[in-house]
Short mmCIF file of C-alpha atoms in Angstrom, two decimals:
data_model
loop_
_atom_site.label_atom_id
_atom_site.label_comp_id
_atom_site.label_asym_id
_atom_site.label_seq_id
_atom_site.Cartn_x
_atom_site.Cartn_y
_atom_site.Cartn_z
CA GLY A 1 22.68 -7.27 -24.73
CA ALA A 2 20.82 -10.14 -23.00
CA VAL A 3 17.31 -9.13 -23.95
CA VAL A 4 14.34 -11.38 -23.29
CA SER A 5 10.89 -10.79 -24.75
CA GLN A 6 7.50 -12.25 -23.90
CA HIS A 7 4.35 -12.46 -25.92
CA PRO A 8 1.61 -11.60 -25.34
CA SER A 9 2.01 -8.91 -22.71
CA ARG A 10 -1.61 -9.27 -21.66
CA VAL A 11 -4.22 -11.90 -22.38
CA ILE A 12 -7.82 -12.37 -21.33
CA CYS A 13 -9.43 -15.75 -21.87
CA LYS A 14 -12.52 -17.67 -20.93
CA SER A 15 -12.45 -20.36 -18.28
CA GLY A 16 -11.66 -23.75 -19.78
CA THR A 17 -9.57 -22.51 -22.67
CA SER A 18 -5.81 -22.87 -23.08
CA VAL A 19 -3.35 -20.02 -23.34
CA LYS A 20 0.18 -20.09 -24.72
CA ILE A 21 2.85 -17.63 -23.62
CA GLU A 22 6.09 -17.29 -25.54
CA CYS A 23 9.46 -16.35 -24.12
CA ARG A 24 12.30 -15.49 -26.48
CA SER A 25 15.94 -14.62 -25.97
CA LEU A 26 16.66 -12.02 -28.64
CA ASP A 27 20.44 -11.72 -28.65
CA PHE A 28 21.80 -14.79 -26.90
CA GLN A 29 21.31 -18.51 -26.78
CA ALA A 30 19.26 -19.47 -23.74
CA THR A 31 20.37 -22.89 -22.65
CA THR A 32 18.15 -22.60 -19.59
CA MET A 33 14.86 -20.80 -19.20
CA PHE A 34 12.78 -20.32 -16.11
CA TRP A 35 9.10 -19.64 -15.59
CA TYR A 36 7.87 -17.69 -12.60
CA ARG A 37 4.51 -16.70 -11.30
CA GLN A 38 3.99 -13.52 -9.33
CA PHE A 39 0.95 -12.73 -7.23
CA PRO A 40 0.01 -9.10 -6.51
CA LYS A 41 2.52 -7.40 -4.22
CA LYS A 42 4.40 -10.66 -3.78
CA SER A 43 7.76 -12.03 -4.74
CA LEU A 44 8.38 -14.38 -7.63
CA MET A 45 7.53 -18.05 -7.32
CA LEU A 46 9.57 -20.36 -9.52
CA MET A 47 7.31 -22.74 -11.39
CA ALA A 48 9.75 -24.68 -13.53
CA THR A 49 13.17 -24.80 -15.10
CA SER A 50 13.68 -25.92 -18.66
CA ASN A 51 16.84 -26.81 -20.50
CA GLU A 52 16.86 -26.74 -24.27
CA GLY A 53 15.84 -30.08 -25.68
CA SER A 54 14.95 -31.58 -22.30
CA LYS A 55 11.82 -31.97 -20.27
CA ALA A 56 11.14 -29.20 -17.80
CA THR A 57 11.79 -29.66 -14.09
CA TYR A 58 8.80 -28.50 -12.09
CA GLU A 59 8.83 -27.14 -8.58
CA GLN A 60 6.90 -28.92 -5.89
CA GLY A 61 3.21 -28.18 -6.04
CA VAL A 62 3.19 -27.07 -9.68
CA GLU A 63 0.96 -29.22 -11.87
CA LYS A 64 2.88 -30.51 -14.87
CA ASP A 65 -0.23 -31.30 -16.87
CA LYS A 66 -1.69 -27.87 -16.29
CA PHE A 67 1.40 -25.80 -17.03
CA LEU A 68 3.02 -27.30 -20.11
CA ILE A 69 6.49 -26.05 -20.85
CA ASN A 70 8.36 -26.55 -24.09
CA HIS A 71 11.92 -25.43 -24.79
CA ALA A 72 12.45 -26.66 -28.30
CA SER A 73 15.12 -24.20 -29.38
CA LEU A 74 17.88 -22.13 -27.85
CA THR A 75 15.85 -18.95 -28.22
CA LEU A 76 12.29 -19.98 -27.48
CA SER A 77 10.37 -21.47 -24.58
CA THR A 78 6.62 -21.64 -24.28
CA LEU A 79 4.30 -21.98 -21.31
CA THR A 80 0.82 -23.27 -22.02
CA VAL A 81 -1.80 -22.91 -19.33
CA THR A 82 -4.26 -25.67 -20.12
CA SER A 83 -7.93 -25.51 -19.20
CA ALA A 84 -7.40 -22.20 -17.49
CA HIS A 85 -9.49 -21.22 -14.49
CA PRO A 86 -9.87 -17.89 -12.69
CA GLU A 87 -7.37 -18.96 -10.03
CA ASP A 88 -4.73 -19.19 -12.76
CA SER A 89 -4.99 -15.44 -13.27
CA SER A 90 -1.61 -14.02 -12.47
CA PHE A 91 1.52 -12.32 -13.78
CA TYR A 92 3.80 -14.84 -15.48
CA ILE A 93 7.45 -13.94 -16.01
CA CYS A 94 10.13 -15.88 -17.81
CA SER A 95 13.87 -15.55 -17.51
CA ALA A 96 16.80 -16.99 -19.37
CA ARG A 97 20.47 -17.63 -18.93
CA GLY A 98 23.09 -18.81 -21.33
CA PRO A 99 26.77 -19.48 -22.00
CA GLY A 100 29.02 -16.69 -20.88
CA LEU A 101 26.36 -15.10 -18.68
CA GLY A 102 27.21 -17.09 -15.58
CA GLU A 103 24.50 -17.37 -12.96
CA THR A 104 22.73 -14.23 -14.13
CA GLN A 105 19.14 -14.59 -15.24
CA TYR A 106 17.67 -12.02 -17.63
CA PHE A 107 13.96 -11.48 -17.33
CA GLY A 108 11.20 -10.91 -19.82
CA PRO A 109 8.64 -8.13 -19.34
CA GLY A 110 5.97 -10.50 -18.08
CA THR A 111 2.52 -11.59 -19.23
CA ARG A 112 -0.62 -10.62 -17.39
CA LEU A 113 -3.19 -13.43 -17.64
CA LEU A 114 -6.80 -12.86 -16.70
CA VAL A 115 -9.17 -15.81 -16.81
CA LEU A 116 -12.85 -14.94 -16.75
CA ALA B 1 20.21 -24.13 1.91
CA GLN B 2 20.28 -20.63 0.57
CA SER B 3 17.83 -17.95 1.67
CA VAL B 4 17.40 -14.19 1.43
CA THR B 5 15.85 -11.77 3.89
CA GLN B 6 14.97 -8.24 2.92
CA LEU B 7 14.39 -6.07 5.95
CA GLY B 8 11.57 -3.63 5.41
CA SER B 9 8.82 -4.34 2.93
CA HIS B 10 8.34 -0.60 2.41
CA VAL B 11 10.93 2.17 2.44
CA SER B 12 10.08 5.81 1.91
CA VAL B 13 12.64 8.53 1.26
CA SER B 14 12.65 12.11 0.13
CA GLU B 15 13.94 13.03 -3.29
CA GLY B 16 17.68 13.64 -2.97
CA ALA B 17 18.04 11.55 0.18
CA LEU B 18 20.13 8.44 0.64
CA VAL B 19 18.53 5.17 -0.36
CA LEU B 20 19.39 2.09 1.72
CA LEU B 21 17.68 -1.21 1.04
CA ARG B 22 18.76 -4.08 3.25
CA CYS B 23 19.44 -7.65 2.22
CA ASN B 24 20.86 -10.48 4.29
CA TYR B 25 21.57 -13.87 2.88
CA SER B 26 22.24 -17.37 4.06
CA SER B 27 24.43 -19.60 1.96
CA SER B 28 26.55 -22.66 2.59
CA VAL B 29 28.77 -21.85 -0.36
CA PRO B 30 30.33 -18.60 -1.60
CA PRO B 31 27.28 -16.81 -2.92
CA TYR B 32 26.41 -15.11 -6.14
CA LEU B 33 24.13 -12.22 -5.19
CA PHE B 34 21.88 -10.02 -7.27
CA TRP B 35 19.68 -6.96 -7.01
CA TYR B 36 16.81 -6.59 -9.44
CA VAL B 37 14.32 -3.75 -9.86
CA GLN B 38 10.73 -4.14 -11.00
CA TYR B 39 8.58 -1.29 -12.22
CA PRO B 40 4.77 -1.74 -12.20
CA ASN B 41 3.52 -4.37 -14.62
CA GLN B 42 7.00 -5.07 -15.91
CA GLY B 43 9.58 -7.81 -15.60
CA LEU B 44 12.74 -7.61 -13.54
CA GLN B 45 15.75 -5.58 -14.58
CA LEU B 46 19.20 -6.46 -13.30
CA LEU B 47 20.69 -3.62 -11.24
CA LEU B 48 23.93 -5.28 -10.21
CA LYS B 49 25.50 -8.57 -9.21
CA TYR B 50 28.24 -9.89 -6.95
CA THR B 51 30.25 -12.81 -8.26
CA SER B 52 33.20 -13.00 -5.83
CA ALA B 53 35.27 -10.26 -7.46
CA ALA B 54 35.21 -6.78 -5.88
CA THR B 55 33.13 -6.52 -2.71
CA LEU B 56 31.78 -3.10 -3.72
CA VAL B 57 29.68 -3.54 -6.80
CA LYS B 58 28.47 -0.67 -8.92
CA GLY B 59 25.32 -1.04 -10.94
CA ILE B 60 23.09 0.93 -13.21
CA ASN B 61 21.22 4.14 -12.34
CA GLY B 62 23.74 5.11 -9.66
CA PHE B 63 23.09 2.13 -7.40
CA GLU B 64 25.79 0.16 -5.66
CA ALA B 65 25.96 -2.65 -3.14
CA GLU B 66 28.61 -3.91 -0.79
CA PHE B 67 29.17 -7.56 -0.03
CA LYS B 68 30.03 -8.07 3.63
CA LYS B 69 30.76 -11.69 4.38
CA SER B 70 31.09 -11.14 8.14
CA GLU B 71 27.60 -9.67 8.25
CA THR B 72 26.17 -11.90 5.49
CA SER B 73 24.78 -8.75 3.96
CA PHE B 74 24.46 -7.23 0.51
CA HIS B 75 22.72 -3.91 1.09
CA LEU B 76 21.79 -1.70 -1.85
CA THR B 77 22.49 2.03 -1.71
CA LYS B 78 22.15 5.14 -3.79
CA PRO B 79 23.46 8.50 -2.56
CA SER B 80 20.60 10.60 -3.89
CA ALA B 81 17.12 9.29 -4.63
CA HIS B 82 15.27 10.31 -7.74
CA MET B 83 11.54 10.13 -8.30
CA SER B 84 12.13 7.58 -11.04
CA ASP B 85 13.70 5.20 -8.49
CA ALA B 86 10.26 4.41 -7.06
CA ALA B 87 9.80 0.69 -7.71
CA GLU B 88 10.00 -2.77 -6.16
CA TYR B 89 13.48 -4.07 -5.44
CA PHE B 90 14.39 -7.73 -5.08
CA CYS B 91 17.54 -9.23 -3.67
CA ALA B 92 18.40 -12.75 -4.82
CA VAL B 93 21.03 -15.42 -4.25
CA ALA B 94 21.99 -18.12 -6.73
CA SER B 95 21.20 -21.45 -5.15
CA GLY B 96 23.82 -23.56 -6.84
CA TYR B 97 21.02 -25.70 -8.23
CA ASN B 98 20.50 -23.54 -11.25
CA LYS B 99 17.96 -21.38 -9.41
CA LEU B 100 17.62 -17.92 -7.94
CA ILE B 101 16.23 -17.57 -4.45
CA PHE B 102 14.43 -14.23 -4.10
CA GLY B 103 13.72 -12.11 -1.10
CA ALA B 104 10.21 -10.87 -0.47
CA GLY B 105 10.96 -7.52 -2.04
CA THR B 106 11.11 -3.93 -0.82
CA ARG B 107 8.87 -1.26 -2.23
CA LEU B 108 10.69 2.06 -2.48
CA ALA B 109 8.64 5.22 -2.46
CA VAL B 110 10.25 8.57 -3.24
CA HIS B 111 8.41 11.72 -2.29
CA PRO B 112 9.15 15.32 -3.24
#
């Protein structure tokens, strides 16, 4: 139980284009989803927290207009990297938690973004 | 404020040897503590969690961790390392603000 998927697993795009990453909870209702960014050989950096049906709460230093987060249903959240640039290249990981799961977050497999 | 310190960014053990990965936490409230494992180019997999029940927590793949309040520690152990245990391990504490605070991670290498 508590499986989270992400799509795509890898994406390469040109500078200036937008990329959408999907995060889905497959067997539970995710009332809260989290988006992280991970740099090579580094720990996870929380970008934002989203509650279903509400606007996302962004961490300090994360650009809201650049990283658009939507959590329109209890099983789906999306992260859109708008006007991507090479410095946005990174590993993006989502996680989710829901009723009955307590404080535990279950993580997706991650999305590797490369901006050329 | 909550924080997590993982001592040792790299740990190397022989196959069959004891694995000990250290984690110390700081929390102003009774903590919820977690250990996650990350294999290359993958997300994080929950190994085990402490949620104020038993202080010795058993997880998957033969791992366990002991919560020691007096030492503010939650070290991860496994009696006998396997080659497949080579990965990055993260300790985390729930912040009470709906967030997980992660340590910097420890890379475990297992050699024959």
